[in-house]
PDB file of C-alpha atoms in Angstrom:
ATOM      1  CA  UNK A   1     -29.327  -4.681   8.082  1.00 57.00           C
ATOM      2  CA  UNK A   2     -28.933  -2.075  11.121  1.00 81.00           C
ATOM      3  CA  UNK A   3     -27.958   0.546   9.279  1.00 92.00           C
ATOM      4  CA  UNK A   4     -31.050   0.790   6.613  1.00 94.00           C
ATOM      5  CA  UNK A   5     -33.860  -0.204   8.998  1.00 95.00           C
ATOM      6  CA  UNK A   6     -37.607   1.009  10.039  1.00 95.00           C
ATOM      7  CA  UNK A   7     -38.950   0.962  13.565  1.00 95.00           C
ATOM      8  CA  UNK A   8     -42.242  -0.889  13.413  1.00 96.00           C
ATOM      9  CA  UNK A   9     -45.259  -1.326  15.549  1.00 97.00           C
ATOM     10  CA  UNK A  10     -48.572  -3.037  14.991  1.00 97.00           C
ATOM     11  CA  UNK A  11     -50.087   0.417  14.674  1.00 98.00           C
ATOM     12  CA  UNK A  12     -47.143   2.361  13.640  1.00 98.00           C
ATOM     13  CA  UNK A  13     -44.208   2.880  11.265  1.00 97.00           C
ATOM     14  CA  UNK A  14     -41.479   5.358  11.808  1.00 96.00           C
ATOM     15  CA  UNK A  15     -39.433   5.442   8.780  1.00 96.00           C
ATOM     16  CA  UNK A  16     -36.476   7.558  10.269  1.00 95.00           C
ATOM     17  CA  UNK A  17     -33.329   5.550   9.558  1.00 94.00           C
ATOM     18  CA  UNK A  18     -30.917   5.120  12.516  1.00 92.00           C
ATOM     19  CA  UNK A  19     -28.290   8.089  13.233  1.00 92.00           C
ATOM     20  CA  UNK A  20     -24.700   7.433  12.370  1.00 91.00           C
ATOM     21  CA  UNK A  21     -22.723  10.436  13.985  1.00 95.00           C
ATOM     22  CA  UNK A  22     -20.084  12.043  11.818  1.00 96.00           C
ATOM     23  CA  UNK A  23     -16.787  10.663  12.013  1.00 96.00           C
ATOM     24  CA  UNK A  24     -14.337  13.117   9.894  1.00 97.00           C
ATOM     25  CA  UNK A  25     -10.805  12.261   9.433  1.00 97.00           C
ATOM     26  CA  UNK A  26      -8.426  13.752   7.560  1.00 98.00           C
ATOM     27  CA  UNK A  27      -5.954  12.801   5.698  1.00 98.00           C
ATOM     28  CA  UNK A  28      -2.597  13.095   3.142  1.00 98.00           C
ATOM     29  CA  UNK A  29      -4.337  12.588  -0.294  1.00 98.00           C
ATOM     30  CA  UNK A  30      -3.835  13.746  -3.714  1.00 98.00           C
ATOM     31  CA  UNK A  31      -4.471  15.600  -5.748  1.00 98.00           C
ATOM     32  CA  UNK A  32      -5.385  17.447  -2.485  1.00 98.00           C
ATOM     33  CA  UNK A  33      -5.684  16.896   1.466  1.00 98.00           C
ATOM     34  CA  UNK A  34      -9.283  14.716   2.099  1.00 98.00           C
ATOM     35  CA  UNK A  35     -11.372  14.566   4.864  1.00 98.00           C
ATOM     36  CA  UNK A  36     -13.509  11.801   4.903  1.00 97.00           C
ATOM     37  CA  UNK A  37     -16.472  10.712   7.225  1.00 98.00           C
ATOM     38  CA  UNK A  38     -15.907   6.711   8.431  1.00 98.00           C
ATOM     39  CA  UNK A  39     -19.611   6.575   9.263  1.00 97.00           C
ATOM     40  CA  UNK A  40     -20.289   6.360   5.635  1.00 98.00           C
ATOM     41  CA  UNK A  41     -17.117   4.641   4.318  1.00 98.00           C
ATOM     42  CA  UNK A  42     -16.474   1.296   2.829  1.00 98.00           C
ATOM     43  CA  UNK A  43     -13.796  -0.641   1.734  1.00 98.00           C
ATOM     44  CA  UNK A  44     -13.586  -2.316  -1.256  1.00 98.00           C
ATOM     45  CA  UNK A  45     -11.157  -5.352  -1.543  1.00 98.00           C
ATOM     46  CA  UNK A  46     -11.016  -6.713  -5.145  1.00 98.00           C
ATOM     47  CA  UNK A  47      -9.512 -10.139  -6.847  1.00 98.00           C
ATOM     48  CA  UNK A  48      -7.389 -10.881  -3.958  1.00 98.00           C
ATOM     49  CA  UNK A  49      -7.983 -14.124  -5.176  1.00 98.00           C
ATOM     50  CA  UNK A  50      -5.128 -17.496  -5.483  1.00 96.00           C
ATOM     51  CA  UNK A  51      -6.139 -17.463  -8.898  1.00 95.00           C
ATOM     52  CA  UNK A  52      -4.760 -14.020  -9.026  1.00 96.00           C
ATOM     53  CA  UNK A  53      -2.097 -14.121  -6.849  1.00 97.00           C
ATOM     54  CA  UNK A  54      -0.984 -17.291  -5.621  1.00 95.00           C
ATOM     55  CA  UNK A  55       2.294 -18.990  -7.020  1.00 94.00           C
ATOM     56  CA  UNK A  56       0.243 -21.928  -8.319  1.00 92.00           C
ATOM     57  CA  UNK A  57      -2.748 -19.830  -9.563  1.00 93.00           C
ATOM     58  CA  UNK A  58      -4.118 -19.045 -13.162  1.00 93.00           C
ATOM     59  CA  UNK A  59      -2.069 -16.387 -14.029  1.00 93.00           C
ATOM     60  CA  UNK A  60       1.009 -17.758 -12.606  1.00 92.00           C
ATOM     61  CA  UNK A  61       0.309 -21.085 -14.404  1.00 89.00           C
ATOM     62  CA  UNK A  62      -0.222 -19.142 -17.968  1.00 89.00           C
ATOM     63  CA  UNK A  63       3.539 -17.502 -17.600  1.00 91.00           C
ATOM     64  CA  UNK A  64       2.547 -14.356 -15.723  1.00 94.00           C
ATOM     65  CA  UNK A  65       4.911 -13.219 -12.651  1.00 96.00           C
ATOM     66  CA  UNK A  66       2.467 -12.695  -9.774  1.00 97.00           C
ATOM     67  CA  UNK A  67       4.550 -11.395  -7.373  1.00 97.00           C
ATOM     68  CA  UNK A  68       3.764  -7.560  -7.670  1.00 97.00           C
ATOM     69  CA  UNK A  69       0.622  -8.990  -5.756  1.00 98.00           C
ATOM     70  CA  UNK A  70       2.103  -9.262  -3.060  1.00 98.00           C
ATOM     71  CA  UNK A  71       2.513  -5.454  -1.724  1.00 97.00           C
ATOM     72  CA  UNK A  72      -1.443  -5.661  -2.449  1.00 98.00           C
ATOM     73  CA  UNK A  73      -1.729  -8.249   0.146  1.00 98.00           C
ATOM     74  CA  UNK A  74       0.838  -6.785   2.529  1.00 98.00           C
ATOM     75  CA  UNK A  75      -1.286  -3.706   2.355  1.00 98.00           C
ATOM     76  CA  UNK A  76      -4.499  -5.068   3.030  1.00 98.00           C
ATOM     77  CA  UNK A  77      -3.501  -7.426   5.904  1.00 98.00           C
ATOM     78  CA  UNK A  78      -1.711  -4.295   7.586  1.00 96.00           C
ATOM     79  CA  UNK A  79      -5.044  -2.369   6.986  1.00 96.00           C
ATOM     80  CA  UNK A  80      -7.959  -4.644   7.599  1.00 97.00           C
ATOM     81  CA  UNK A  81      -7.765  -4.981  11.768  1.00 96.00           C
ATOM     82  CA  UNK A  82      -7.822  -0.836  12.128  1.00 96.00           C
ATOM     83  CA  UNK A  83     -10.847  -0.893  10.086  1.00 97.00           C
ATOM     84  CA  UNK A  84     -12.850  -3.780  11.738  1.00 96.00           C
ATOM     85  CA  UNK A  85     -11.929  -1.347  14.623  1.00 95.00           C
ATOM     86  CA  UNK A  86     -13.602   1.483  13.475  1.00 96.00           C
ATOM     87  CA  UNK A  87     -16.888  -0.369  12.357  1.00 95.00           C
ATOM     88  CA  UNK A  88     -15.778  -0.087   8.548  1.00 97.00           C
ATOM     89  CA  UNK A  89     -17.670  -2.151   6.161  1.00 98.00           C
ATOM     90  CA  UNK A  90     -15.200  -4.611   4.577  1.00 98.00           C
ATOM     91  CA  UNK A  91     -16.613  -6.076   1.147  1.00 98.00           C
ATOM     92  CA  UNK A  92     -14.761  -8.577  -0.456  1.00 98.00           C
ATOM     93  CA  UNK A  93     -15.191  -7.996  -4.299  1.00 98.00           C
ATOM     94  CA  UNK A  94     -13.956 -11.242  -6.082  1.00 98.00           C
ATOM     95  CA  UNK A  95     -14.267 -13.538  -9.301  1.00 98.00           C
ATOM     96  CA  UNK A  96     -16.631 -16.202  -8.953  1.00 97.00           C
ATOM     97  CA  UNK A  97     -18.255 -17.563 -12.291  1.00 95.00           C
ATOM     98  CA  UNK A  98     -20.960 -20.196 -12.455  1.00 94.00           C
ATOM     99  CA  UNK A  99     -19.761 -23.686 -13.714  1.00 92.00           C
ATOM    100  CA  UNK A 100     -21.324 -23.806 -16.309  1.00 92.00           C
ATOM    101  CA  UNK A 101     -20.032 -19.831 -17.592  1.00 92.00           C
ATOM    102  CA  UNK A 102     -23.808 -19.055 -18.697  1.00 94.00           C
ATOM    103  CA  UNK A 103     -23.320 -15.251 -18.390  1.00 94.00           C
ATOM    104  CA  UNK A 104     -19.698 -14.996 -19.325  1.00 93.00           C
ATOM    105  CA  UNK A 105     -19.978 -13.341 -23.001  1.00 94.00           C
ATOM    106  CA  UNK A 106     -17.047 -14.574 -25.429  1.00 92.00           C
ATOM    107  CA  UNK A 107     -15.526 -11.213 -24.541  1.00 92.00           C
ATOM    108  CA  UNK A 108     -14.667 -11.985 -21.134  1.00 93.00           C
ATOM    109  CA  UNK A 109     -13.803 -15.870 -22.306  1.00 89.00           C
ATOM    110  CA  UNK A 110     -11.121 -14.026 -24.856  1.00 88.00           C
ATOM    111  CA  UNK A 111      -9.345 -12.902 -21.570  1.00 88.00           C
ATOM    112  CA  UNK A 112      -5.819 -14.187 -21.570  1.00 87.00           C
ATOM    113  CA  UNK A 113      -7.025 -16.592 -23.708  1.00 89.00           C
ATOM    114  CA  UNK A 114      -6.442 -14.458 -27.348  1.00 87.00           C
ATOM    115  CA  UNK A 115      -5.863 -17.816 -29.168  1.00 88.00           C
ATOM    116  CA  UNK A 116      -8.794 -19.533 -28.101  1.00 87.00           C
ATOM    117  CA  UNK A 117      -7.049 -22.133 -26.171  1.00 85.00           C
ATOM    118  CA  UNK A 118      -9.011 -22.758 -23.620  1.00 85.00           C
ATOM    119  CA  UNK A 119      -6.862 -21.349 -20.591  1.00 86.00           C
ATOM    120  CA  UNK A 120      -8.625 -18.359 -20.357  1.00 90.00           C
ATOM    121  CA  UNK A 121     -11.684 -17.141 -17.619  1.00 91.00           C
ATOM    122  CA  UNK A 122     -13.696 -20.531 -16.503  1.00 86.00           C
ATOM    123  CA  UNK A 123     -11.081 -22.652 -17.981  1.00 88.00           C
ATOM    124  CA  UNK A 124      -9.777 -25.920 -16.004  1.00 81.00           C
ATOM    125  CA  UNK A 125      -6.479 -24.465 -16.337  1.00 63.00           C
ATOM    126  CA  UNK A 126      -4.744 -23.956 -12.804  1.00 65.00           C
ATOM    127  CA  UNK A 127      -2.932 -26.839 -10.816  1.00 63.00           C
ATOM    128  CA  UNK A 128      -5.407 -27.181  -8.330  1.00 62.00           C
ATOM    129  CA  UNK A 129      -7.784 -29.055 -11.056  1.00 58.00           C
ATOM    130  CA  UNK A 130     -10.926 -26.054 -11.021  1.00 73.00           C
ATOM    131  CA  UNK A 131     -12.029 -23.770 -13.326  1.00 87.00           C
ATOM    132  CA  UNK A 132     -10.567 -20.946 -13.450  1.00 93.00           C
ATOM    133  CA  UNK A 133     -12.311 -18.367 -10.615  1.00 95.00           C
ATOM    134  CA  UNK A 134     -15.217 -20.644 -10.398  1.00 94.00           C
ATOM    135  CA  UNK A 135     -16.931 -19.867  -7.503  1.00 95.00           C
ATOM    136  CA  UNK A 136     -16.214 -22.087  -4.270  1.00 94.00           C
ATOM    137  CA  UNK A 137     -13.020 -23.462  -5.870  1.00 92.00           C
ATOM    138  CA  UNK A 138      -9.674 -22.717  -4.757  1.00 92.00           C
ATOM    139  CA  UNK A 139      -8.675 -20.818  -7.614  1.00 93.00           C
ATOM    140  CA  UNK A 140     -11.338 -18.434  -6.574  1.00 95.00           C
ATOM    141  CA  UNK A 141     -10.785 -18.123  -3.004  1.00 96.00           C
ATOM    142  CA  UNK A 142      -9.247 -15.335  -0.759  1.00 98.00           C
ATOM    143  CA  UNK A 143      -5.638 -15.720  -0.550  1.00 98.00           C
ATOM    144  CA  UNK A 144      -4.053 -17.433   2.551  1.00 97.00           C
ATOM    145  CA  UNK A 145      -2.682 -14.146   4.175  1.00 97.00           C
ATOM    146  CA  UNK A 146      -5.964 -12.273   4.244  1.00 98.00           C
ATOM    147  CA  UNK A 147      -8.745 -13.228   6.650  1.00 94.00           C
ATOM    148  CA  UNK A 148     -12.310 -12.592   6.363  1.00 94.00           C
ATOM    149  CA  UNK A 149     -14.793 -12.141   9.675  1.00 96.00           C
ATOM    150  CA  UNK A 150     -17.900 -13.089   9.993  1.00 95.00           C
ATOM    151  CA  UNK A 151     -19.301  -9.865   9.602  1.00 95.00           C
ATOM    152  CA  UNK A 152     -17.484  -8.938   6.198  1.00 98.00           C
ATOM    153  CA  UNK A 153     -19.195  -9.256   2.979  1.00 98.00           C
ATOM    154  CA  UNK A 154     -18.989 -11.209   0.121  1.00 98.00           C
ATOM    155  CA  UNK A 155     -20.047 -10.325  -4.064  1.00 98.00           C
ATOM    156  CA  UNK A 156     -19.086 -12.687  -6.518  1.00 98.00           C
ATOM    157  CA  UNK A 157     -18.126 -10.810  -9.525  1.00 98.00           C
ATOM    158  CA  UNK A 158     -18.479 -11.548 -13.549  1.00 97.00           C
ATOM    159  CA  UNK A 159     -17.106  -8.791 -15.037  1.00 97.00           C
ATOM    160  CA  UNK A 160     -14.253  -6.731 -15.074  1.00 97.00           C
ATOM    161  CA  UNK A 161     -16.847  -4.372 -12.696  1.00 98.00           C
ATOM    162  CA  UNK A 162     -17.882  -5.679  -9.920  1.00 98.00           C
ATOM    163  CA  UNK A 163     -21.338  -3.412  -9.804  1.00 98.00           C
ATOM    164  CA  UNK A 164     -22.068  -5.270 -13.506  1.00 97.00           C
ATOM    165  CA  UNK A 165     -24.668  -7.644 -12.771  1.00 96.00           C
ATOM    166  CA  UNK A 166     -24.313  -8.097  -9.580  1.00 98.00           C
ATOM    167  CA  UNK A 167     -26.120  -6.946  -6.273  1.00 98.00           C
ATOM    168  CA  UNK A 168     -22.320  -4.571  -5.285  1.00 98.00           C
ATOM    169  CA  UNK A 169     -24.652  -1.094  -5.581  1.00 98.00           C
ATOM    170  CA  UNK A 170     -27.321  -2.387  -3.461  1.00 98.00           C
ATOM    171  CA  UNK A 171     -25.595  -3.596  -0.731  1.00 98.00           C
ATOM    172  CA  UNK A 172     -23.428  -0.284  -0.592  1.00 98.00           C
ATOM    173  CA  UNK A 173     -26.916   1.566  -0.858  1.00 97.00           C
ATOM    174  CA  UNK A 174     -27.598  -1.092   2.098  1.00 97.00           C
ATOM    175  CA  UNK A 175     -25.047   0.199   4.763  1.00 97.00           C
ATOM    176  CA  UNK A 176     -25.911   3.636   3.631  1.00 97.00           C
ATOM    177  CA  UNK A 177     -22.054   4.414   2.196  1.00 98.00           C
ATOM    178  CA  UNK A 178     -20.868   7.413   0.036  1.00 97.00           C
ATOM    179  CA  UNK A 179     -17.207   7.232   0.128  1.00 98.00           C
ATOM    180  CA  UNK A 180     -15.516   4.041  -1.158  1.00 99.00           C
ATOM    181  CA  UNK A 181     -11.925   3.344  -0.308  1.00 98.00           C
ATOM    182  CA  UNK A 182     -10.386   0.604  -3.132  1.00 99.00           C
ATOM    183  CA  UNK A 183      -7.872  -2.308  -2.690  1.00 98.00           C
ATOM    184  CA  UNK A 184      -6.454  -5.043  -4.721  1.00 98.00           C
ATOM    185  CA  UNK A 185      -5.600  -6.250  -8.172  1.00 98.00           C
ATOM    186  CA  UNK A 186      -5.179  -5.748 -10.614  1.00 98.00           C
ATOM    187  CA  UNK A 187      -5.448  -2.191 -10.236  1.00 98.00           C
ATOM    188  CA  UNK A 188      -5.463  -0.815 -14.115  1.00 98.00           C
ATOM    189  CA  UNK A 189      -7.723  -3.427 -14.690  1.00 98.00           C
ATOM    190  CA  UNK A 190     -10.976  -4.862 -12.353  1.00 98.00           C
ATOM    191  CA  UNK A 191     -10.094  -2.380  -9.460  1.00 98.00           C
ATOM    192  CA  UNK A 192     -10.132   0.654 -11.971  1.00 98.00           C
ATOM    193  CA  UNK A 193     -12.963  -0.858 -13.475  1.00 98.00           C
ATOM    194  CA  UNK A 194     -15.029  -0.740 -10.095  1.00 98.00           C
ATOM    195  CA  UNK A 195     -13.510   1.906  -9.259  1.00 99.00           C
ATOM    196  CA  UNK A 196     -14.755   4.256 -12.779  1.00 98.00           C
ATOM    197  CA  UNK A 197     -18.243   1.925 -12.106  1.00 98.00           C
ATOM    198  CA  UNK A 198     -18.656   3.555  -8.481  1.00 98.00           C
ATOM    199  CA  UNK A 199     -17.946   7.056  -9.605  1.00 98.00           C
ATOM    200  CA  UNK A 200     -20.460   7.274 -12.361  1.00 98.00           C
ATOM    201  CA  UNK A 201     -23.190   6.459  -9.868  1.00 98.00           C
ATOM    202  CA  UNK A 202     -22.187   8.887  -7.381  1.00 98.00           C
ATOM    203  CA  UNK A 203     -19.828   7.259  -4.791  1.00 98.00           C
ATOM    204  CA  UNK A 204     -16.817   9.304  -3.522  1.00 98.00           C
ATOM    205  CA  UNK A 205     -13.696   6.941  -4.690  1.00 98.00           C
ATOM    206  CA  UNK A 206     -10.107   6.673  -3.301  1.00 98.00           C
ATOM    207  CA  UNK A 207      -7.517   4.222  -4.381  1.00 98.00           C
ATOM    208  CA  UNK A 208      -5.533   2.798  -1.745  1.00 98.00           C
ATOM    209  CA  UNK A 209      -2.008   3.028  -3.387  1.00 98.00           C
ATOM    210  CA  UNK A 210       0.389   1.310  -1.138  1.00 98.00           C
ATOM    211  CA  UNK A 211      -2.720  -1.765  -0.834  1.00 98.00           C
ATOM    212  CA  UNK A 212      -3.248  -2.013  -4.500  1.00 98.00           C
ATOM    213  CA  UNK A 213      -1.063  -3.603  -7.111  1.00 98.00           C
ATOM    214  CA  UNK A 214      -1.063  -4.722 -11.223  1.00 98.00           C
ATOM    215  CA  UNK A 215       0.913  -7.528 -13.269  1.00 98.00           C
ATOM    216  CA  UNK A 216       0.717  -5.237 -15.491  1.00 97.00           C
ATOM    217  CA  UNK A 217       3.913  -2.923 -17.348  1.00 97.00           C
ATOM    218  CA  UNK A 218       4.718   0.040 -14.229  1.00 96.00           C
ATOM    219  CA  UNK A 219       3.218   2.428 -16.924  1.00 98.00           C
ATOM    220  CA  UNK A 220      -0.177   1.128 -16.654  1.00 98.00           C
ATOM    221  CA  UNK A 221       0.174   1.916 -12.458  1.00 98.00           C
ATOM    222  CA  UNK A 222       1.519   5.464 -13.323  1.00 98.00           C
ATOM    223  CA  UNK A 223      -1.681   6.071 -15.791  1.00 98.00           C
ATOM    224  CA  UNK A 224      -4.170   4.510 -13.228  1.00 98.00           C
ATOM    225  CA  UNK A 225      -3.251   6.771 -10.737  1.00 98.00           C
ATOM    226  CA  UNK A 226      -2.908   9.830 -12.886  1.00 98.00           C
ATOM    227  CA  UNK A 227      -6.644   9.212 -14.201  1.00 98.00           C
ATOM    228  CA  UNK A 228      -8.082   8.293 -10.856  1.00 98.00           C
ATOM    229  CA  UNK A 229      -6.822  11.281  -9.138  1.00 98.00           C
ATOM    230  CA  UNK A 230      -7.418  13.614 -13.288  1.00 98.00           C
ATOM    231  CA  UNK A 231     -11.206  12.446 -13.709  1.00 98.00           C
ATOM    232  CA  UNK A 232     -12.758  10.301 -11.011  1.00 98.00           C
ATOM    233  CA  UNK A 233     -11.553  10.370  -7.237  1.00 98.00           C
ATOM    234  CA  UNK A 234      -8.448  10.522  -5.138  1.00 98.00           C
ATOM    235  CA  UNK A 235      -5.484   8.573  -4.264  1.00 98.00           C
ATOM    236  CA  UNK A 236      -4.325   8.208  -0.705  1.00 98.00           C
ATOM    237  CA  UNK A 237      -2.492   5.300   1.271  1.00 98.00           C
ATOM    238  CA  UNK A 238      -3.855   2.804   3.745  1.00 98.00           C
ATOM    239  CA  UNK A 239      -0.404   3.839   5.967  1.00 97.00           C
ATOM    240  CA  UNK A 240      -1.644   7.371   6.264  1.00 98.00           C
ATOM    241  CA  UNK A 241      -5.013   6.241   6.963  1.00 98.00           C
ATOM    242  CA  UNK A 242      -4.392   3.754   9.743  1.00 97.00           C
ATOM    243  CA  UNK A 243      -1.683   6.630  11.613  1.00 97.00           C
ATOM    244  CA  UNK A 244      -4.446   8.839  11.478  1.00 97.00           C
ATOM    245  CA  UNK A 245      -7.195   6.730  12.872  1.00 95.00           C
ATOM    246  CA  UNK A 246      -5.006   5.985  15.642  1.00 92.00           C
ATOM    247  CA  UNK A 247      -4.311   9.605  16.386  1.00 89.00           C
ATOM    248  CA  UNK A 248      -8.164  10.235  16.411  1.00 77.00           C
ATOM    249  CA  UNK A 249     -10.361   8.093  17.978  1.00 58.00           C
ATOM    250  CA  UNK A 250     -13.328   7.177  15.363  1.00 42.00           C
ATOM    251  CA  UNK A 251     -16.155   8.358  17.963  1.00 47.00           C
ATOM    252  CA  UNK A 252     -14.591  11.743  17.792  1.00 43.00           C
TER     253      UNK A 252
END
């Protein structure tokens, strides 16, 4: 990876890490104004999965309205072409269990699945005939709308966190990253989760409030954001993000 690399010679090793210029940019955030350095930003896109948020998915199929989802996905496609302009990591975050659910504890198998029913996580419960979020099904793929380039990245998640058991820290450790912006769903739930994860290991966090969205009551929103910006990070908005990357070029 070019950003965490040695320069090596038969006789020599020069363990100096390439440069990355500064790239501050400020902007609107709460609870107070942010300035934030691109060169060592990241964004985090989480569970924008069909699964999640497709008419047909899981938690449509189970009775849940999916359609706050869609400002999520609004959000990110609005948001993702300014940053792949700027040379911004894009990591795709998602659900993606094994087939045969080996390290899914009964736990994460309760999830919308209380009765034991068998329509919870891993389940074949979702009209397209795969488990639910299996990895390389349908269920568990990125969501129509969104694209993904080649040089994005992918970690398959197991866990309401995506840095549980998975190689998420390393990678971020990888392209040399301290500040973490966060999109997706469901935001009280596996984007806070991340989102607390990243914190408590030293990563600067901001949710992305006009890219992130919940299925969950509106109360759950108002408390995510309230504890995000209380005990963990900031909040900002992709919108004021993008207007001011395009008043200030990124190599300034």
């Amino acid at each position: 990876m070019t950003r965490n690399t040695w320069t090596l010679s038969p006789d020599h090793a020069d363990l100096r890490r390439p440069e990355r210029p500064a790239r501050p940019l400020t902007i609107p955030a709460a609870p107070q104004r942010l300035t934030l350095d691109l060169a060592r930003t990241a964004l985090l896109v989480i569970d924008l999965q069909n699964d999640f948020c497709h008419p047909d998915g899981w938690l449509s199929g189970i009775g849940v309205d999916t359609t706050p989802t869609t400002s999520a996905v609004t959000g990110v496609r609005e948001f993702l072409p300014v940053l792949r302009a700027a040379d911004v990591p894009i990591v795709w975050v998602n659900w993606g269990n094994r087939p045969d659910r080996a390290n899914l504890p009964p736990g994460v198998l309760h999830v919308y699945d209380p009765a034991g029913a068998d329509t919870g996580i891993g389940s074949p419960a979702t009209t397209s005939s795969t488990a639910v979020l299996q990895e390389d099904s349908w269920g568990a793929a990125i969501v129509d709308e969104l694209d993904s380039a080649t040089t994005d990245i992918h970690i398959d998640k197991y866990r309401m966190s995506g840095f549980v058991d998975t190689a998420l820290d390393s990678v971020l450790r990888n392209l040399r990253v301290d500040t973490l912006l966060f999109a997706g769903v469901n935001v009280d739930q596996c984007v806070l989760a991340t989102l607390m994860d990243a914190a408590n290991l030293g990563y600067d966090v901001v949710l992305l409030t006009d890219a992130a969205a919940t299925t969950s009551p509106a109360y759950c929103l108002d408390a995510t954001i309230y504890n995000v910006r209380q005990c963990f990070g900031f909040t900002a908005t992709a919108s004021d993000l993008a207007d001011a990357m395009a008043e200030h070029s990124p190599a300034q």
